[in-house]
Coordinates of C-alpha atoms and ligand atoms in Angstrom, one line a residue:
M640 CA -13.7 0.1 -1.5
A641 CA -10.1 -1.1 -1.4
T642 CA -9.4 -4.1 0.6
T643 CA -6.6 -3.6 3.4
W644 CA -7.1 -7.3 4.8
I645 CA -7.7 -10.2 3.2
S646 CA -10.5 -11.9 5.1
G647 CA -9.3 -15.5 4.4
A648 CA -5.7 -15.0 5.2
E649 CA -3.7 -16.2 8.0
R650 CA -2.6 -13.4 10.2
L651 CA 1.5 -13.3 10.5
G652 CA 3.2 -11.5 13.2
D653 CA 1.7 -8.8 15.3
G654 CA -0.3 -6.9 12.3
S655 CA 2.2 -4.1 12.2
I656 CA 5.1 -4.0 9.7
G657 CA 5.5 -0.2 8.5
G658 CA 3.4 3.1 8.4
A659 CA 2.0 5.6 6.5
M660 CA 3.0 6.0 2.8
D661 CA 5.5 8.9 2.0
K662 CA 4.2 9.3 -1.7
P663 CA 0.1 8.5 -1.4
D664 CA -0.1 10.7 -4.3
A665 CA 1.7 8.2 -7.0
P666 CA -0.5 5.4 -8.2
A667 CA -0.8 1.9 -6.2
R668 CA 1.4 -0.9 -7.2
V669 CA 2.5 -4.5 -6.7
V670 CA 6.0 -5.6 -5.9
W671 CA 6.5 -9.6 -6.6
H672 CA 9.3 -11.1 -4.8
T673 CA 10.5 -14.9 -4.2
T674 CA 11.8 -16.0 -0.9
E675 CA 14.5 -18.3 -2.5
S676 CA 13.1 -21.2 -0.8
G677 CA 11.1 -24.4 -1.1
H678 CA 7.3 -24.6 -0.7
G679 CA 5.0 -26.5 1.7
N680 CA 3.9 -26.2 5.0
A681 CA 7.4 -26.5 6.6
A682 CA 8.9 -23.7 4.4
F683 CA 6.1 -21.8 4.8
D684 CA 6.3 -21.5 8.8
S685 CA 10.1 -20.9 8.7
V686 CA 10.1 -18.1 6.0
A687 CA 7.3 -16.5 7.9
D688 CA 9.6 -16.4 11.2
Y689 CA 12.8 -15.4 9.6
L690 CA 11.2 -12.4 7.6
I691 CA 9.9 -11.0 11.3
Q692 CA 13.4 -11.8 12.7
K693 CA 15.1 -9.7 9.4
A694 CA 12.4 -7.0 9.9
A695 CA 12.0 -7.7 5.9
E696 CA 8.2 -8.5 5.9
P697 CA 6.2 -8.3 3.0
H698 CA 2.2 -7.8 3.6
I699 CA 1.9 -11.4 1.8
L700 CA 3.5 -14.5 1.9
Y701 CA 1.9 -17.0 -0.7
D702 CA 2.5 -20.7 -1.4
P703 CA 2.2 -21.1 -5.1
V704 CA 1.4 -24.8 -4.9
T705 CA -1.0 -25.5 -1.9
D706 CA -2.3 -21.5 -2.5
R707 CA -1.8 -21.3 1.2
I708 CA -1.6 -17.3 2.3
G709 CA -0.7 -15.1 5.0
Q710 CA -0.7 -11.3 5.7
Y711 CA 1.5 -9.6 8.0
G712 CA 0.1 -6.0 7.5
S713 CA -2.5 -3.6 6.0
F714 CA -2.2 -2.7 2.5
A715 CA -2.9 0.9 3.6
E716 CA 0.4 0.9 5.3
S717 CA 3.8 0.2 3.9
A718 CA 5.7 -3.3 4.0
R719 CA 9.5 -3.6 4.2
A720 CA 10.7 -6.1 1.8
L721 CA 12.6 -3.7 -0.3
K722 CA 16.0 -1.3 0.1
N723 CA 15.5 2.3 0.2
D724 CA 16.7 4.0 -3.3
G725 CA 18.9 6.8 -1.7
S726 CA 16.5 8.9 0.3
T727 CA 13.8 7.6 -1.3
R728 CA 11.9 4.8 1.0
T729 CA 11.0 2.9 -2.0
N730 CA 8.5 0.8 0.6
R731 CA 6.4 3.7 1.3
V732 CA 6.2 4.7 -2.5
G733 CA 2.5 4.8 -4.3
R734 CA -1.2 5.0 -2.6
A735 CA -0.3 1.4 -1.7
C736 CA 2.8 -0.8 -2.3
I737 CA 1.5 -4.2 -2.1
Q738 CA 4.6 -6.3 -1.5
I739 CA 4.1 -10.5 -1.9
E740 CA 6.8 -12.7 -1.2
V741 CA 6.2 -16.2 -3.2
L742 CA 7.5 -19.1 -1.7
A743 CA 9.9 -20.3 -5.0
R744 CA 12.9 -19.3 -6.4
A745 CA 13.8 -16.5 -9.6
G746 CA 15.7 -19.3 -11.3
D747 CA 12.6 -21.7 -11.6
P748 CA 9.4 -19.3 -12.3
F749 CA 6.6 -20.3 -10.0
T750 CA 4.1 -20.0 -12.7
A751 CA 5.5 -23.0 -14.7
Y752 CA 4.4 -25.6 -11.7
W753 CA 1.7 -23.4 -9.5
R754 CA -1.6 -24.2 -8.6
P755 CA -3.1 -21.4 -7.6
G756 CA -6.6 -21.6 -5.9
K757 CA -9.1 -19.3 -4.0
N758 CA -6.3 -17.5 -2.0
F759 CA -4.7 -16.2 -5.0
K760 CA -8.2 -15.2 -6.5
A761 CA -8.5 -13.4 -3.3
L762 CA -5.3 -11.6 -3.4
M763 CA -5.7 -10.4 -7.0
A764 CA -9.2 -9.4 -5.9
A765 CA -7.7 -7.4 -3.1
I766 CA -5.2 -6.0 -5.7
R767 CA -7.3 -4.9 -7.9
S768 CA -9.8 -3.1 -5.3
W769 CA -6.9 -0.6 -5.0
G770 CA -7.3 0.4 -9.0
I771 CA -4.0 -1.5 -9.5
L772 CA -4.5 -2.7 -13.6
D773 CA -3.1 -6.1 -14.7
E774 CA 0.0 -5.1 -16.3
F775 CA 3.7 -4.6 -15.7
P776 CA 4.9 -1.1 -16.9
M777 CA 8.6 -2.2 -16.9
G778 CA 7.5 -5.7 -18.9
T779 CA 7.9 -9.1 -17.8
P780 CA 10.2 -9.5 -14.8
A781 CA 13.6 -10.1 -15.7
K782 CA 15.4 -13.9 -16.5
T783 CA 18.5 -13.1 -15.2
A784 CA 20.0 -10.5 -12.9
S785 CA 21.8 -8.8 -15.4
A786 CA 18.3 -8.2 -17.3
A787 CA 17.0 -6.6 -14.5
K788 CA 15.2 -3.1 -15.4
R789 CA 14.9 -0.3 -13.3
D790 CA 13.6 2.6 -14.3
R791 CA 13.1 5.2 -11.7
N792 CA 10.8 7.7 -13.4
K793 CA 8.3 4.6 -14.0
W794 CA 8.7 3.5 -10.6
L795 CA 7.6 6.8 -9.2
T796 CA 4.9 7.4 -11.6
K797 CA 3.1 4.5 -12.9
G798 CA 0.8 2.0 -10.8
G799 CA 0.6 -1.6 -11.8
H800 CA 2.7 -4.6 -11.2
Y801 CA 6.5 -4.9 -10.6
G802 CA 8.9 -7.4 -9.6
H803 CA 11.8 -6.5 -7.3
C804 CA 14.1 -6.6 -10.4
N805 CA 12.3 -3.5 -11.0
T806 CA 12.7 -1.3 -8.0
P807 CA 15.5 1.5 -8.2
G808 CA 18.1 1.2 -5.6
N809 CA 17.5 -2.6 -4.9
D810 CA 19.9 -5.3 -6.4
H811 CA 17.5 -8.4 -5.9
W812 CA 16.2 -9.8 -9.3
D813 CA 13.3 -11.9 -8.1
P814 CA 10.6 -13.2 -8.7
G815 CA 12.4 -14.5 -12.1
A816 CA 10.6 -14.8 -15.6
I817 CA 7.2 -15.7 -14.4
D818 CA 4.5 -15.9 -17.0
V819 CA 2.4 -12.5 -16.1
K820 CA -0.4 -13.5 -18.6
A821 CA -0.9 -16.7 -16.8
L822 CA -0.7 -14.6 -13.4
F823 CA -3.6 -12.4 -14.3
A824 CA -5.6 -15.4 -16.2
A825 CA -5.5 -17.4 -12.8
A826 CA -7.9 -14.8 -11.1
P827 CA -9.9 -13.4 -14.0
A828 CA -11.0 -10.2 -13.3
S829 CA -14.8 -10.8 -14.0
G830 CA -15.1 -14.2 -12.7
G831 CA -17.8 -14.0 -9.8
S832 CA -16.3 -14.8 -6.5
N833 CA -13.8 -12.2 -4.9
G834 CA -12.6 -15.1 -2.2
G835 CA -14.1 -13.1 0.4
A836 CA -12.4 -9.9 -0.2
S837 CA -14.5 -6.9 0.8
T838 CA -15.7 -4.8 -1.9
S839 CA -18.2 -1.6 -1.6
P840 CA -22.2 -2.2 -2.6
S841 CA -23.4 0.4 -5.5
S842 CA -24.6 2.4 -2.8
A843 CA -23.9 2.3 1.0
A844 CA -24.1 4.5 4.1
Y845 CA -20.6 4.7 5.9
T846 CA -19.4 6.0 8.8
V847 CA -16.1 7.0 8.9
K848 CA -13.6 5.3 11.9
A849 CA -10.5 5.9 13.2
G850 CA -7.5 5.1 11.0
D851 CA -9.6 5.6 7.9
T852 CA -8.4 7.6 5.0
L853 CA -10.2 8.8 1.9
S854 CA -8.1 5.8 0.1
S855 CA -8.9 3.2 2.3
I856 CA -12.5 3.8 1.9
G857 CA -12.4 3.8 -1.8
V858 CA -12.2 7.6 -2.6
K859 CA -10.0 8.7 -4.8
T860 CA -9.2 12.5 -4.5
G861 CA -7.0 14.9 -6.7
V862 CA -7.0 16.3 -10.2
A863 CA -6.1 13.2 -12.3
W864 CA -8.0 10.9 -10.1
K865 CA -11.2 9.3 -11.4
T866 CA -13.8 9.1 -8.5
I867 CA -15.1 6.1 -8.1
A868 CA -17.7 7.1 -5.4
T869 CA -19.9 10.4 -4.8
L870 CA -19.3 12.1 -1.6
N871 CA -21.8 13.7 0.7
G872 CA -20.3 16.5 2.7
I873 CA -16.5 16.1 1.6
K874 CA -15.1 18.9 -0.2
S875 CA -11.7 20.2 -1.4
P876 CA -9.2 19.7 0.4
Y877 CA -11.2 16.6 0.8
T878 CA -10.9 15.8 4.5
I879 CA -12.9 13.6 6.9
T880 CA -13.5 13.2 10.8
V881 CA -14.2 10.1 12.5
G882 CA -18.1 9.7 13.0
Q883 CA -18.8 11.7 10.1
K884 CA -21.5 9.7 7.9
L885 CA -20.7 9.5 4.3
K886 CA -22.7 8.0 1.4
L887 CA -20.8 6.3 -1.1
K888 CA -22.7 5.9 -4.4
A889 CA -21.4 4.2 -7.3
T890 CA -22.0 6.8 -10.4
A891 CA -22.6 6.2 -14.3
T892 CA -19.8 8.3 -15.1
T893 CA -17.3 6.4 -13.1
T894 CA -18.1 2.9 -13.7
R895 CA -15.6 1.1 -16.0
P896 CA -17.4 -0.5 -19.4
S897 CA -17.7 -3.9 -18.9
V898 CA -15.2 -6.2 -20.6
P899 CA -16.6 -9.5 -21.8
A900 CA -14.6 -12.3 -20.5
F901 CA -11.5 -13.5 -22.3
P902 CA -12.6 -16.6 -24.0
G903 CA -9.0 -18.5 -24.1
A904 CA -6.0 -18.2 -26.2
G905 CA -7.0 -21.3 -28.0
Y906 CA -9.8 -19.6 -30.0
F907 CA -7.2 -17.5 -31.7
R908 CA -5.1 -19.9 -33.6
P909 CA -4.4 -20.7 -37.6
G910 CA -7.4 -22.6 -38.2
A911 CA -9.3 -21.4 -35.6
K912 CA -13.3 -20.6 -36.8
N913 CA -15.8 -19.2 -34.1
S914 CA -17.8 -16.0 -33.1
Y915 CA -15.0 -14.7 -30.6
V916 CA -12.8 -14.3 -33.7
T917 CA -15.8 -12.3 -35.2
Q918 CA -15.9 -10.1 -31.9
L919 CA -11.8 -9.6 -31.7
G920 CA -12.1 -8.4 -35.1
Q921 CA -15.0 -6.3 -34.8
Q922 CA -13.5 -4.4 -31.8
L923 CA -10.0 -4.1 -33.2
V924 CA -12.2 -2.1 -36.3
K925 CA -13.8 -0.1 -33.7
R926 CA -10.3 1.1 -32.3
G927 CA -8.8 1.9 -35.6
Y928 CA -7.2 -1.1 -36.9
G929 CA -9.5 -1.5 -39.8
R930 CA -6.7 -1.0 -42.3
Y931 CA -5.6 -4.7 -41.9
Y932 CA -8.9 -6.2 -43.2
Q933 CA -9.0 -6.2 -46.7
E934 CA -12.4 -8.4 -45.9
G935 CA -13.9 -9.5 -42.9
P936 CA -13.7 -9.4 -40.0
G937 CA -15.0 -12.7 -40.1
P938 CA -15.1 -15.9 -37.8
T939 CA -11.9 -17.4 -39.2
W940 CA -8.9 -16.6 -37.6
T941 CA -6.7 -15.2 -40.9
A942 CA -3.2 -13.4 -41.0
A943 CA -5.4 -10.0 -40.8
D944 CA -6.7 -10.6 -37.7
R945 CA -3.0 -11.4 -36.4
A946 CA -1.4 -8.1 -37.9
A947 CA -4.1 -6.0 -36.7
V948 CA -3.6 -7.8 -33.2
R949 CA -0.1 -7.2 -33.6
A950 CA -0.6 -3.9 -34.3
F951 CA -2.6 -2.9 -31.2
Q952 CA 0.1 -4.8 -29.0
H953 CA 2.8 -2.2 -30.3
A954 CA 0.8 0.4 -29.7
Q955 CA 0.4 -0.5 -26.1
G956 CA 4.3 -0.5 -25.9
W957 CA 4.7 -4.3 -25.6
T958 CA 7.4 -6.1 -27.6
G959 CA 8.8 -9.3 -28.6
T960 CA 6.4 -12.3 -27.2
D961 CA 4.2 -10.0 -25.9
A962 CA 3.4 -8.5 -29.5
D963 CA 3.0 -11.9 -31.0
G964 CA -0.4 -11.1 -32.8
Y965 CA -2.3 -13.7 -30.5
P966 CA -4.5 -12.1 -28.3
G967 CA -4.0 -13.2 -24.3
P968 CA -6.1 -11.8 -21.8
L969 CA -4.4 -8.2 -20.9
T970 CA -4.7 -7.6 -25.0
W971 CA -8.5 -8.4 -24.7
K972 CA -9.0 -6.7 -21.6
K973 CA -7.1 -3.4 -23.1
L974 CA -8.9 -4.2 -26.5
F975 CA -12.1 -4.1 -24.9
S976 CA -11.9 -1.1 -22.2
Ligands
ZN2063 ZN1 12.9 -9.8 -3.4

C-alpha cells in the first residue's frame, strides 16, 4: 500500500497544497530540493511559514541534522515547488511526484555532514512504497548550476529520484552534488523498521473509502504495470467505488526476489578476503560476467572482481565514479534483483 502521509511527520499548513496528478500514468518519482538556508528549529519554523506564504510548498520539509520532518500534503496529490515546463505542469507529472525540501544549501551538499535518523528512514520507506527505485535516472545531481542536466524525455517517462536541477523548464540547480549512495545507504530497503509508515499485510480485506484511488491503495493498473495485489471484483477499466470490498493479496508472481543486505563498501577493497566477495563474484557470473574471471570467483578481492563489477556498472548506463568497479548499495541491489 502506498503511504500518503508519514505517520510520524509534523503536519505543516492546512494539509491541502495541490490536487490530482495530470499524468498519473507516468511512473512515480521524487524531486530533491534544498531551501538555501541553514538548519535547526528556528530555520525549520521560518522556512516552513515562508514556503506557505510563497505558495511553493513541497510535500516534505526535512532537517538533515536534527532529522526533524514535516509534511504539507498527501503524496497522492501534487506539491508546488516546481515551475511549469511550458504547458506541462511539472508538479503534476507521475503517479506521484514527491517533493522534498532539505534545510541545506546546494553549494554545500548535505550528505557530507547530515545525521539521518528514524524520520529519514520513514521518508525513504514511504518513497519506496510508491514503487520508486533507489536510482537517479539523470545521474548524480549537478555540482554547479551550469552542470544541470534536464532531459525532458527522461523526466516524462522514467521513475526514480531527481534533483530540481533535473526538472525541465526550471532554472534552480538544487540540491547540489549530494552523495546518492549515502542517501540510500542511510535507509536500507531491507532494514526492518519502516518508521511507522503504513504498509499492506500480505493479505487483507479493504473497504474503499471516499478519496481512494487505485494507486493510493497500492494497486497498479495498465499494460506495463506489475500488479502488486490480486483484486476481487475489479475488472478493466479498473474502477472502484466507495464501500466496495477488496481483497488485497500479495502474490508469488509479483513478489520481488529478496536482495541480500549490502554488507558495506569496506568488504570490497584491495586486500579484502571474505565470503561477500565470493557471493558477489558468483552473482556476477550468474549475470553473465564470468568472462572476467580466469579463475574463481573466490573470497579474495581481485582485479577480475573489479573489472566485472565495472562492466556491470557500465551496463547500467553509469559512468565516472558511479562505475569505478567497487560495488555500493545500488550496484549490489541491481546485481541481485
Ligand atoms: Zn528547488
